[in-house]
Short mmCIF file of C-alpha atoms and ligand atoms in Angstrom, two decimals:
data_model
loop_
_atom_site.label_atom_id
_atom_site.label_comp_id
_atom_site.label_asym_id
_atom_site.label_seq_id
_atom_site.Cartn_x
_atom_site.Cartn_y
_atom_site.Cartn_z
CA MET A 1 -0.03 0.01 0.01
CA ILE A 2 1.22 3.48 -0.78
CA THR A 3 0.55 5.34 2.48
CA GLU A 4 1.26 8.93 3.49
CA ASN A 5 3.99 7.48 5.62
CA VAL A 6 5.75 5.80 2.79
CA VAL A 7 5.47 9.08 0.81
CA LYS A 8 7.06 10.95 3.69
CA GLN A 9 9.84 8.42 4.16
CA ALA A 10 10.58 8.55 0.30
CA THR A 11 10.69 12.29 0.36
CA PHE A 12 13.15 12.29 3.17
CA GLU A 13 15.46 9.79 1.48
CA LEU A 14 15.26 11.57 -1.89
CA LEU A 15 16.23 14.82 -0.20
CA ARG A 16 19.13 13.33 1.72
CA ASN A 17 20.35 11.48 -1.45
CA ALA A 18 20.01 14.66 -3.56
CA VAL A 19 21.94 17.09 -1.41
CA THR A 20 24.73 14.66 -0.55
CA VAL A 21 25.45 12.62 -3.65
CA LEU A 22 25.40 14.04 -7.19
CA PRO A 23 24.00 11.90 -10.09
CA ARG A 24 26.40 9.77 -12.06
CA ASP A 25 26.28 11.89 -15.25
CA ILE A 26 27.27 15.11 -13.41
CA ASN A 27 30.06 13.42 -11.53
CA GLU A 28 31.52 12.05 -14.72
CA ALA A 29 31.24 15.38 -16.54
CA LEU A 30 32.99 17.22 -13.74
CA LYS A 31 35.85 14.59 -13.68
CA LYS A 32 36.24 14.98 -17.38
CA ALA A 33 36.31 18.77 -16.98
CA TYR A 34 39.20 18.40 -14.56
CA GLU A 35 41.07 16.41 -17.01
CA THR A 36 40.39 18.97 -19.77
CA GLU A 37 41.60 22.12 -17.86
CA GLU A 38 45.26 22.89 -18.17
CA GLU A 39 45.75 26.01 -16.24
CA ALA A 40 46.36 26.20 -12.51
CA ILE A 41 43.28 28.36 -11.55
CA PRO A 42 40.53 26.40 -13.23
CA LYS A 43 42.18 23.14 -12.40
CA MET A 44 42.19 24.14 -8.73
CA GLN A 45 38.57 25.11 -8.84
CA LEU A 46 37.59 21.71 -10.26
CA LYS A 47 39.83 19.94 -7.72
CA ASN A 48 38.01 21.75 -4.89
CA ILE A 49 34.68 20.73 -6.33
CA LEU A 50 35.73 17.11 -6.65
CA ASP A 51 37.13 16.97 -3.24
CA ASN A 52 34.13 18.55 -1.85
CA ILE A 53 31.87 15.82 -3.46
CA GLU A 54 33.89 13.25 -1.76
CA LEU A 55 33.56 14.93 1.62
CA ALA A 56 29.75 15.12 1.01
CA LYS A 57 29.42 11.46 0.21
CA ALA A 58 31.59 10.50 3.22
CA GLY A 59 29.53 12.61 5.60
CA PRO A 60 26.92 12.18 4.37
CA LEU A 61 26.47 16.02 4.47
CA PRO A 62 25.12 18.63 2.07
CA MET A 63 27.67 19.40 -0.55
CA CYS A 64 26.64 23.02 -0.76
CA GLN A 65 25.33 25.23 2.10
CA ASP A 66 22.57 26.47 -0.30
CA THR A 67 20.32 23.40 -0.22
CA GLY A 68 17.90 25.35 -2.40
CA ILE A 69 14.20 25.62 -2.45
CA HIS A 70 12.39 22.40 -3.26
CA ILE A 71 10.79 21.70 -6.63
CA PHE A 72 9.06 18.40 -6.67
CA TYR A 73 7.71 16.32 -9.72
CA VAL A 74 5.04 13.84 -8.80
CA THR A 75 3.95 11.43 -11.49
CA TYR A 76 0.81 9.34 -10.58
CA GLY A 77 0.66 5.90 -12.03
CA LYS A 78 -2.69 4.10 -12.79
CA ASP A 79 -5.27 4.50 -10.17
CA MET A 80 -2.97 6.09 -7.78
CA ILE A 81 -4.43 9.55 -7.19
CA MET A 82 -3.86 10.47 -3.53
CA LYS A 83 -3.07 13.58 -1.57
CA VAL A 84 0.72 13.81 -1.17
CA GLU A 85 1.24 17.45 -0.34
CA GLU A 86 1.30 17.11 3.51
CA ALA A 87 3.38 13.91 3.33
CA ILE A 88 5.98 15.65 1.17
CA LYS A 89 5.95 18.70 3.58
CA ASP A 90 6.58 16.40 6.47
CA GLY A 91 9.38 14.57 4.75
CA LEU A 92 10.98 18.02 3.93
CA ARG A 93 10.57 19.20 7.48
CA GLU A 94 12.25 16.05 8.71
CA ALA A 95 15.08 16.42 6.26
CA THR A 96 15.56 20.16 7.16
CA LYS A 97 16.18 19.18 10.76
CA SER A 98 18.19 16.05 10.31
CA VAL A 99 20.18 16.14 7.07
CA PRO A 100 20.27 19.10 7.76
CA LEU A 101 19.05 21.55 5.12
CA ARG A 102 19.39 25.26 5.31
CA PRO A 103 16.07 26.93 6.01
CA ASN A 104 15.72 28.91 2.72
CA ALA A 105 12.01 29.45 2.10
CA VAL A 106 10.92 32.98 3.07
CA HIS A 107 7.74 35.16 2.57
CA PRO A 108 8.58 37.20 -0.58
CA LEU A 109 7.81 40.51 0.87
CA THR A 110 8.28 40.31 4.62
CA ARG A 111 11.13 37.93 4.15
CA ASN A 112 9.85 36.04 7.28
CA ASN A 113 11.67 32.77 7.58
CA PRO A 114 9.41 29.96 9.04
CA GLY A 115 12.58 27.99 9.46
CA ASP A 116 11.40 24.55 7.98
CA ASN A 117 11.61 25.29 4.24
CA THR A 118 7.79 25.29 3.92
CA GLY A 119 5.40 28.03 3.28
CA LEU A 120 2.59 28.98 0.86
CA LYS A 121 3.03 26.90 -2.26
CA MET A 122 6.49 25.81 -1.05
CA PRO A 123 7.69 23.16 -1.68
CA TYR A 124 6.27 23.52 -5.11
CA ILE A 125 4.87 20.33 -6.54
CA ASN A 126 4.25 19.69 -10.17
CA TYR A 127 1.70 17.01 -10.88
CA ARG A 128 2.00 14.55 -13.84
CA PHE A 129 0.17 11.39 -14.84
CA SER A 130 1.32 8.15 -16.45
CA ASP A 131 0.02 4.70 -17.01
CA GLU A 132 2.73 2.92 -15.02
CA ASP A 133 2.11 0.93 -11.87
CA PHE A 134 4.04 3.17 -9.61
CA LEU A 135 3.99 6.58 -8.15
CA GLU A 136 7.20 8.54 -9.12
CA ILE A 137 8.66 11.41 -7.07
CA ALA A 138 11.54 13.46 -8.32
CA VAL A 139 13.00 16.46 -6.46
CA MET A 140 15.27 19.14 -7.68
CA PRO A 141 16.68 21.28 -4.81
CA LYS A 142 17.44 24.56 -6.61
CA GLY A 143 19.95 27.04 -5.31
CA ALA A 144 19.52 30.75 -5.85
CA GLY A 145 23.00 31.61 -7.22
CA SER A 146 22.13 29.75 -10.39
CA GLU A 147 18.30 30.47 -10.44
CA ASN A 148 18.88 34.11 -10.13
CA MET A 149 20.72 34.22 -13.36
CA SER A 150 17.84 32.62 -15.34
CA ALA A 151 16.18 34.57 -18.08
CA LEU A 152 13.17 34.70 -20.33
CA LYS A 153 12.75 36.42 -23.63
CA MET A 154 9.66 36.80 -25.83
CA LEU A 155 11.47 36.85 -29.25
CA THR A 156 9.58 37.69 -32.38
CA PRO A 157 9.26 34.73 -34.87
CA SER A 158 11.49 36.50 -37.42
CA GLN A 159 14.39 36.57 -34.85
CA GLY A 160 14.41 32.81 -35.19
CA LEU A 161 17.17 30.47 -34.41
CA ALA A 162 19.69 33.21 -34.56
CA GLY A 163 17.82 35.24 -31.94
CA ILE A 164 17.67 32.20 -29.75
CA LYS A 165 21.41 31.76 -29.87
CA GLU A 166 22.13 35.47 -29.32
CA PHE A 167 19.92 35.35 -26.22
CA VAL A 168 21.63 32.38 -24.69
CA LEU A 169 25.10 33.89 -25.32
CA ASN A 170 24.05 37.24 -23.71
CA THR A 171 22.48 35.34 -20.70
CA MET A 172 25.77 33.30 -20.12
CA VAL A 173 28.09 36.32 -20.55
CA ASN A 174 26.06 38.21 -18.14
CA ALA A 175 25.91 35.39 -15.71
CA GLY A 176 29.75 35.14 -15.76
CA GLY A 177 30.97 33.39 -12.53
CA LYS A 178 27.87 34.14 -10.45
CA PRO A 179 25.90 30.76 -10.86
CA CYS A 180 28.99 28.66 -9.90
CA PRO A 181 30.11 27.41 -13.29
CA PRO A 182 30.63 24.84 -14.68
CA THR A 183 26.75 25.08 -15.10
CA ILE A 184 24.08 23.09 -16.86
CA ILE A 185 21.83 25.12 -19.27
CA GLY A 186 18.17 24.09 -19.17
CA MET A 187 16.32 25.74 -22.25
CA GLY A 188 12.74 25.81 -23.10
CA ILE A 189 11.81 26.97 -26.53
CA GLY A 190 8.11 27.70 -27.58
CA GLY A 191 4.92 27.20 -25.66
CA SER A 192 4.15 30.56 -23.80
CA ALA A 193 6.11 32.61 -21.31
CA ASP A 194 5.23 30.26 -18.39
CA ILE A 195 5.51 27.10 -20.43
CA SER A 196 8.90 27.81 -21.86
CA MET A 197 10.23 28.53 -18.34
CA LYS A 198 8.67 25.27 -17.03
CA LEU A 199 10.23 23.38 -19.90
CA ALA A 200 13.64 25.02 -19.21
CA LYS A 201 13.54 23.51 -15.63
CA GLU A 202 12.29 20.17 -16.72
CA ALA A 203 15.13 19.91 -19.15
CA LEU A 204 17.49 19.89 -16.18
CA LEU A 205 15.92 16.66 -15.02
CA ARG A 206 17.44 14.99 -18.07
CA PRO A 207 21.12 13.64 -17.71
CA VAL A 208 23.68 15.73 -19.48
CA ASN A 209 24.83 12.77 -21.52
CA ALA A 210 21.39 12.20 -22.96
CA PRO A 211 20.76 14.55 -25.97
CA ASN A 212 17.26 15.38 -27.04
CA LYS A 213 15.55 12.76 -29.35
CA ASP A 214 14.92 15.24 -31.97
CA PRO A 215 17.96 15.52 -34.10
CA GLN A 216 17.56 19.24 -34.87
CA ILE A 217 17.29 20.02 -31.22
CA ALA A 218 20.12 17.69 -30.40
CA GLU A 219 22.37 19.45 -32.80
CA LEU A 220 21.48 22.91 -31.29
CA GLU A 221 22.32 21.48 -27.76
CA LYS A 222 25.68 20.31 -29.15
CA ASP A 223 26.55 23.64 -30.79
CA LEU A 224 25.64 25.74 -27.86
CA TYR A 225 27.57 23.45 -25.64
CA GLU A 226 30.70 23.92 -27.79
CA ALA A 227 30.19 27.65 -28.32
CA ILE A 228 29.64 28.43 -24.65
CA ASN A 229 32.81 26.50 -23.71
CA THR A 230 34.73 28.69 -26.19
CA LEU A 231 33.71 31.73 -24.37
CA GLY A 232 36.39 31.11 -21.83
CA ILE A 233 34.47 32.11 -18.67
CA GLY A 234 35.47 28.86 -16.94
CA PRO A 235 34.97 27.32 -13.59
CA MET A 236 33.71 29.99 -11.13
CA GLY A 237 34.17 32.62 -13.83
CA LEU A 238 38.00 32.71 -13.23
CA GLY A 239 38.77 31.75 -16.82
CA GLY A 240 39.10 28.26 -18.36
CA LYS A 241 37.71 25.78 -20.84
CA THR A 242 34.72 24.47 -18.91
CA THR A 243 31.86 26.97 -18.59
CA VAL A 244 29.05 24.38 -19.12
CA LEU A 245 28.72 20.70 -18.48
CA GLY A 246 25.83 20.40 -20.77
CA VAL A 247 22.94 22.10 -22.67
CA ASN A 248 19.56 20.52 -22.42
CA ILE A 249 16.60 21.72 -24.56
CA GLU A 250 12.92 20.99 -24.52
CA TYR A 251 10.48 22.53 -26.78
CA ALA A 252 6.74 23.00 -27.35
CA TYR A 253 4.67 24.32 -30.27
CA CYS A 254 3.86 27.97 -29.75
CA HIS A 255 1.64 30.73 -31.12
CA THR A 256 2.23 31.68 -34.67
CA ALA A 257 3.08 35.23 -33.54
CA SER A 258 5.43 34.41 -30.76
CA LEU A 259 8.69 32.74 -29.97
CA PRO A 260 9.34 32.46 -26.23
CA VAL A 261 12.79 31.28 -25.14
CA ALA A 262 13.72 30.50 -21.54
CA VAL A 263 17.04 29.80 -19.94
CA ASN A 264 17.25 28.09 -16.45
CA ILE A 265 20.73 27.74 -15.17
CA GLN A 266 21.81 24.94 -12.85
CA CYS A 267 25.00 25.06 -11.03
CA TRP A 268 27.73 22.17 -10.87
CA ALA A 269 25.86 21.06 -7.62
CA ALA A 270 23.14 19.80 -10.07
CA ARG A 271 21.19 18.03 -7.36
CA ARG A 272 18.31 15.87 -8.40
CA ALA A 273 16.85 12.55 -7.21
CA THR A 274 14.07 10.30 -8.45
CA ALA A 275 12.42 7.32 -6.74
CA ARG A 276 9.48 5.11 -7.50
CA ILE A 277 6.94 3.85 -4.93
CA HIS A 278 5.46 0.59 -5.92
CA LYS A 279 1.94 -0.61 -5.12
CA ASP A 280 3.29 -2.69 -2.28
CA GLY A 281 4.66 0.34 -0.66
CA SER A 282 8.30 -0.43 -1.55
CA ILE A 283 10.65 2.39 -2.40
CA GLU A 284 12.97 2.14 -5.34
CA HIS A 285 15.66 4.74 -5.91
CA ILE A 286 16.33 5.35 -9.52
CA THR A 287 19.09 8.04 -9.49
CA HIS A 288 20.68 6.91 -6.31
CA PRO A 289 20.20 2.97 -6.24
CA LYS A 290 22.23 2.39 -3.13
CA GLU A 291 22.96 4.49 -0.06
CA GLY A 292 26.03 6.68 -0.66
CA GLU A 293 26.37 5.38 -4.22
CA ILE A 294 25.29 6.33 -7.64
CA MET B 1 50.86 32.54 -8.63
CA THR B 2 52.42 33.15 -5.20
CA GLU B 3 50.95 31.56 -2.05
CA PHE B 4 50.36 33.50 1.16
CA SER B 5 49.30 32.65 4.60
CA LEU B 6 47.72 35.66 6.34
CA SER B 7 46.29 36.22 9.75
CA THR B 8 43.48 38.63 10.80
CA PRO B 9 43.46 41.46 11.74
CA LEU B 10 44.94 42.16 8.24
CA ASP B 11 47.02 45.37 7.79
CA GLU B 12 47.32 47.44 4.67
CA ALA B 13 50.76 46.23 3.88
CA ALA B 14 49.61 42.63 3.97
CA ILE B 15 46.93 43.43 1.50
CA ARG B 16 48.94 45.66 -0.83
CA GLN B 17 51.46 42.89 -1.46
CA LEU B 18 48.69 40.73 -3.16
CA ASN B 19 48.22 40.50 -6.85
CA ILE B 20 45.37 38.95 -8.86
CA GLY B 21 46.13 35.21 -9.46
CA ASP B 22 47.78 34.82 -6.04
CA VAL B 23 46.61 32.13 -3.64
CA VAL B 24 45.84 33.01 0.02
CA TYR B 25 45.05 30.92 3.12
CA LEU B 26 43.46 32.77 6.16
CA ASN B 27 43.80 32.27 9.80
CA GLY B 28 41.95 33.99 12.66
CA THR B 29 38.50 35.65 12.87
CA ILE B 30 36.19 35.84 9.86
CA PHE B 31 32.79 37.43 9.89
CA THR B 32 29.98 36.41 7.69
CA GLY B 33 27.69 38.97 6.12
CA ARG B 34 25.31 39.07 3.20
CA ASP B 35 22.48 41.36 2.17
CA GLU B 36 20.90 41.86 5.49
CA VAL B 37 24.08 42.40 7.49
CA HIS B 38 25.14 45.01 5.07
CA ILE B 39 21.73 46.78 5.27
CA HIS B 40 21.54 46.48 9.03
CA ALA B 41 25.08 47.47 9.89
CA LEU B 42 25.10 50.55 7.54
CA LYS B 43 21.66 51.59 8.96
CA LEU B 44 23.02 51.46 12.56
CA LEU B 45 26.22 53.27 11.55
CA ASN B 46 24.28 56.09 9.82
CA GLU B 47 22.06 56.49 12.94
CA GLY B 48 25.27 56.89 14.94
CA LYS B 49 24.87 53.56 16.72
CA ASP B 50 27.44 50.92 17.31
CA ILE B 51 27.47 47.34 15.81
CA PRO B 52 28.43 44.43 17.95
CA VAL B 53 31.70 43.47 16.15
CA GLU B 54 34.87 45.30 15.14
CA LEU B 55 35.12 45.18 11.34
CA LYS B 56 38.32 47.40 11.01
CA ASP B 57 41.05 45.30 9.25
CA ALA B 58 38.51 42.33 9.19
CA ALA B 59 37.75 39.71 6.63
CA LEU B 60 34.15 39.52 5.58
CA PHE B 61 32.70 36.33 4.11
CA HIS B 62 29.71 36.59 1.82
CA CYS B 63 28.20 33.45 3.25
CA GLY B 64 24.95 32.04 4.62
CA PRO B 65 26.07 28.85 6.42
CA ILE B 66 24.30 25.77 7.60
CA MET B 67 24.70 25.69 11.44
CA GLN B 68 23.46 23.02 13.77
CA LYS B 69 23.11 23.52 17.61
CA GLU B 70 24.43 20.72 19.68
CA HIS B 71 24.63 20.94 23.44
CA GLU B 72 23.88 24.63 23.37
CA LYS B 73 26.91 25.29 21.03
CA TRP B 74 26.84 26.13 17.42
CA HIS B 75 28.56 23.87 15.05
CA LEU B 76 29.29 24.72 11.44
CA VAL B 77 28.03 22.18 8.86
CA ALA B 78 28.57 23.85 5.55
CA ALA B 79 29.84 27.27 4.57
CA GLY B 80 30.30 28.14 0.84
CA PRO B 81 30.15 31.63 -0.52
CA THR B 82 26.99 33.33 -1.81
CA THR B 83 26.87 35.45 -5.00
CA SER B 84 28.80 38.68 -4.20
CA SER B 85 27.29 40.87 -6.77
CA ARG B 86 24.04 41.19 -4.76
CA MET B 87 26.10 43.47 -2.37
CA ASN B 88 27.51 45.64 -5.23
CA SER B 89 25.54 48.65 -4.22
CA LEU B 90 26.44 48.37 -0.52
CA GLU B 91 30.01 47.26 -0.52
CA PRO B 92 31.97 50.49 -1.45
CA GLU B 93 30.38 52.32 1.56
CA PHE B 94 30.77 49.15 3.74
CA ILE B 95 34.46 48.79 2.98
CA SER B 96 35.19 52.51 3.45
CA LYS B 97 33.11 53.18 6.57
CA PHE B 98 34.01 49.96 8.50
CA GLY B 99 37.61 49.52 7.11
CA VAL B 100 37.23 45.84 5.96
CA ARG B 101 40.34 44.55 4.24
CA ALA B 102 39.22 41.43 2.59
CA ILE B 103 35.97 40.30 1.03
CA ILE B 104 35.48 36.67 0.46
CA GLY B 105 32.97 35.47 -2.02
CA LYS B 106 32.07 34.19 -5.51
CA GLY B 107 31.42 35.71 -8.86
CA GLY B 108 33.25 39.07 -8.31
CA MET B 109 32.00 42.62 -7.74
CA SER B 110 31.55 45.79 -9.70
CA LYS B 111 33.90 48.61 -10.62
CA PRO B 112 32.82 51.04 -7.77
CA THR B 113 33.94 48.27 -5.28
CA LEU B 114 37.23 47.66 -7.17
CA ASP B 115 37.77 51.40 -6.96
CA VAL B 116 37.36 51.54 -3.27
CA MET B 117 39.54 48.61 -2.87
CA GLY B 118 42.38 50.47 -4.54
CA ASP B 119 41.81 53.60 -2.57
CA PHE B 120 41.52 51.97 0.85
CA GLY B 121 43.60 48.82 0.51
CA CYS B 122 41.27 45.85 0.35
CA VAL B 123 41.07 42.73 -1.82
CA TYR B 124 38.40 40.36 -3.04
CA LEU B 125 39.32 36.66 -2.48
CA ALA B 126 37.42 34.15 -4.61
CA ILE B 127 36.47 30.85 -3.01
CA THR B 128 35.12 27.87 -4.98
CA GLY B 129 31.41 28.34 -5.05
CA GLY B 130 29.34 25.38 -3.66
CA ALA B 131 32.48 23.65 -2.10
CA ALA B 132 30.89 24.27 1.17
CA LEU B 133 32.47 21.30 3.03
CA LEU B 134 35.83 22.10 1.98
CA ALA B 135 35.39 25.58 3.18
CA ALA B 136 33.94 24.26 6.50
CA LYS B 137 37.21 22.32 6.98
CA GLY B 138 39.08 25.67 7.41
CA ILE B 139 36.72 26.80 10.08
CA LYS B 140 37.77 25.50 13.57
CA ASN B 141 35.14 27.11 15.66
CA VAL B 142 31.96 29.13 15.77
CA LEU B 143 32.84 32.02 18.09
CA GLY B 144 29.40 33.70 18.21
CA VAL B 145 26.46 34.93 16.24
CA HIS B 146 24.69 38.37 16.22
CA TRP B 147 21.30 39.20 14.60
CA LEU B 148 20.01 35.65 14.46
CA ASP B 149 16.52 37.11 14.05
CA LEU B 150 17.55 37.82 10.44
CA GLY B 151 17.59 34.03 9.86
CA MET B 152 20.33 31.49 9.85
CA PRO B 153 21.65 32.53 6.33
CA GLU B 154 21.50 36.23 6.95
CA ALA B 155 22.76 36.42 10.52
CA LEU B 156 26.30 37.82 11.34
CA TRP B 157 28.36 34.72 12.41
CA VAL B 158 31.76 34.98 14.01
CA LEU B 159 34.12 32.23 12.77
CA GLU B 160 37.61 31.25 13.69
CA SER B 161 39.57 30.03 10.65
CA GLN B 162 42.51 27.98 10.36
CA ASN B 163 44.23 27.46 6.95
CA PHE B 164 41.08 28.73 5.25
CA GLY B 165 41.39 28.27 1.51
CA PRO B 166 42.67 28.11 -1.11
CA LEU B 167 41.40 31.56 -1.87
CA ILE B 168 42.21 33.21 -5.24
CA VAL B 169 43.09 36.93 -5.21
CA ALA B 170 40.46 37.85 -7.98
CA MET B 171 40.41 41.67 -7.38
CA ASP B 172 43.43 43.31 -5.92
CA SER B 173 44.16 46.75 -4.46
CA HIS B 174 46.05 47.87 -7.58
CA GLY B 175 42.91 48.15 -9.73
CA LYS B 176 43.29 44.71 -11.27
CA SER B 177 40.37 42.26 -11.66
CA LEU B 178 40.62 38.61 -12.79
CA TYR B 179 36.96 38.99 -13.77
CA GLU B 180 37.79 41.95 -15.97
CA LYS B 181 40.53 39.99 -17.64
CA VAL B 182 38.21 37.14 -18.33
CA ARG B 183 35.60 39.48 -19.62
CA SER B 184 37.97 40.85 -22.23
CA ASP B 185 39.06 37.31 -23.11
CA THR B 186 35.40 36.49 -23.61
CA GLU B 187 34.96 39.42 -26.00
CA ARG B 188 38.04 38.24 -27.95
CA ASN B 189 36.80 34.77 -28.13
CA MET B 190 33.36 35.89 -29.34
CA GLU B 191 34.46 35.71 -32.90
CA ASP B 192 35.07 31.99 -32.71
CA VAL B 193 31.87 31.48 -30.69
CA ARG B 194 29.85 33.18 -33.39
CA LYS B 195 31.50 31.01 -35.91
CA ILE B 196 30.50 27.87 -34.21
CA LEU B 197 26.92 29.09 -34.02
CA LYS B 198 26.90 30.31 -37.64
CA LEU B 199 25.99 33.91 -36.48
CA ASP B 200 27.34 36.78 -38.53
S1 SF4 C 301 24.87 28.39 -7.27
FE1 SF4 C 301 24.72 26.18 -6.60
S2 SF4 C 301 26.72 25.51 -6.05
FE2 SF4 C 301 26.70 27.81 -6.07
S3 SF4 C 301 26.25 28.24 -3.99
FE3 SF4 C 301 24.31 28.32 -5.08
S4 SF4 C 301 23.53 26.22 -4.75
FE4 SF4 C 301 25.67 26.12 -4.10
#
């Protein structure tokens, strides 16, 4: 049985896994970046990052002090609709206390901090549906350093592909070292203003070594990856060959009169974790199959 | 790339000897301060009131740590830097009025801050963003906290450092900035970048 208690437990485990151990694709990309860099400063930045990842795993402790705000993706399988919001909140409160996570969620105007990472519409839960036999929960703790550098532009259709490329370049140059590069670029093209932004974030759920299935989009991902790494911004914006670990793009059809494009930047601490809860109530971790391993 | 081990309080001569690209390890007291500490401290100062710590010749860390309280004592869990540019509008006044000698953070700061650093004798030390446990290894002790009502990340934490680093001198007191250098490199690389993207 999938009970509220199981959802709470899964949430807690997901959060602990996410903030202490990076997914395999990110780890590999960071190691490769370390090999690629030649100069002392960028190499030192990547060495610090890799050493820090080991410390986090050994703790287990949060790899970064900014454990983010908490974006969840809940996918209901067949006949599985149930209320999960309270259970997720409870799991998050528990994780905040004992992992621990930094209490980041505040009222947008008074800046009042309830201290447990919850508040109105926070954590934010996206609901999706599938015809599988399990309930899937994914979490993306999102830090502010990278999120604050994100951008949306409503291009005109005539600006087209060139306009999209220019916009991404400007966004990256403007971001410089602020979002803790090497970063991962999530992009949403099309839809509407809100849809493109949502797609940009969802793109970050995809591993960096899995290109978009659409060959035209995959080519754009590859070209942007190569181009941005030629900029020379480098790890922490101190110069170097690695500015991004990947560019992931999702797209949607849009209005004939518009071309929305959104960029959501994710830092090297690209934390995400996914688990499935089966009908018998068992929890299967997908991104982090075993405790402390990936 | 010369390596330095410095202790707080920092005097002007110690700061003036540093050039961009140098590596620094810090020892002694370090204060954390981000948006709210800047706003709050400057407000008190301008009202003619005292602040609870001495920031003259101090090292200020743009950091909102994760702390845990065990047996009535604060214990540091993770302490990486926050994005320094958020403090751009406040830092020139903060440096010149309080006499801070070193700012530790990530991402760099704007020209007015660089100018004040040159006038007064202050540096910007870049610490690897997100490497919060590595940074925590360089902090021996939590000496105290002020203004905890601002919330854990925004409070003013007093930390005792030992071999805290490696920190890269990214903005020095001679008007040089590594970020400026990277920016002009980026401009130079733009031609190749545009070729890859088939932009004219
Ligand atoms: S941008 Fe990411 S790695 Fe950097 S401090 Fe924020 S959460 Fe941590």
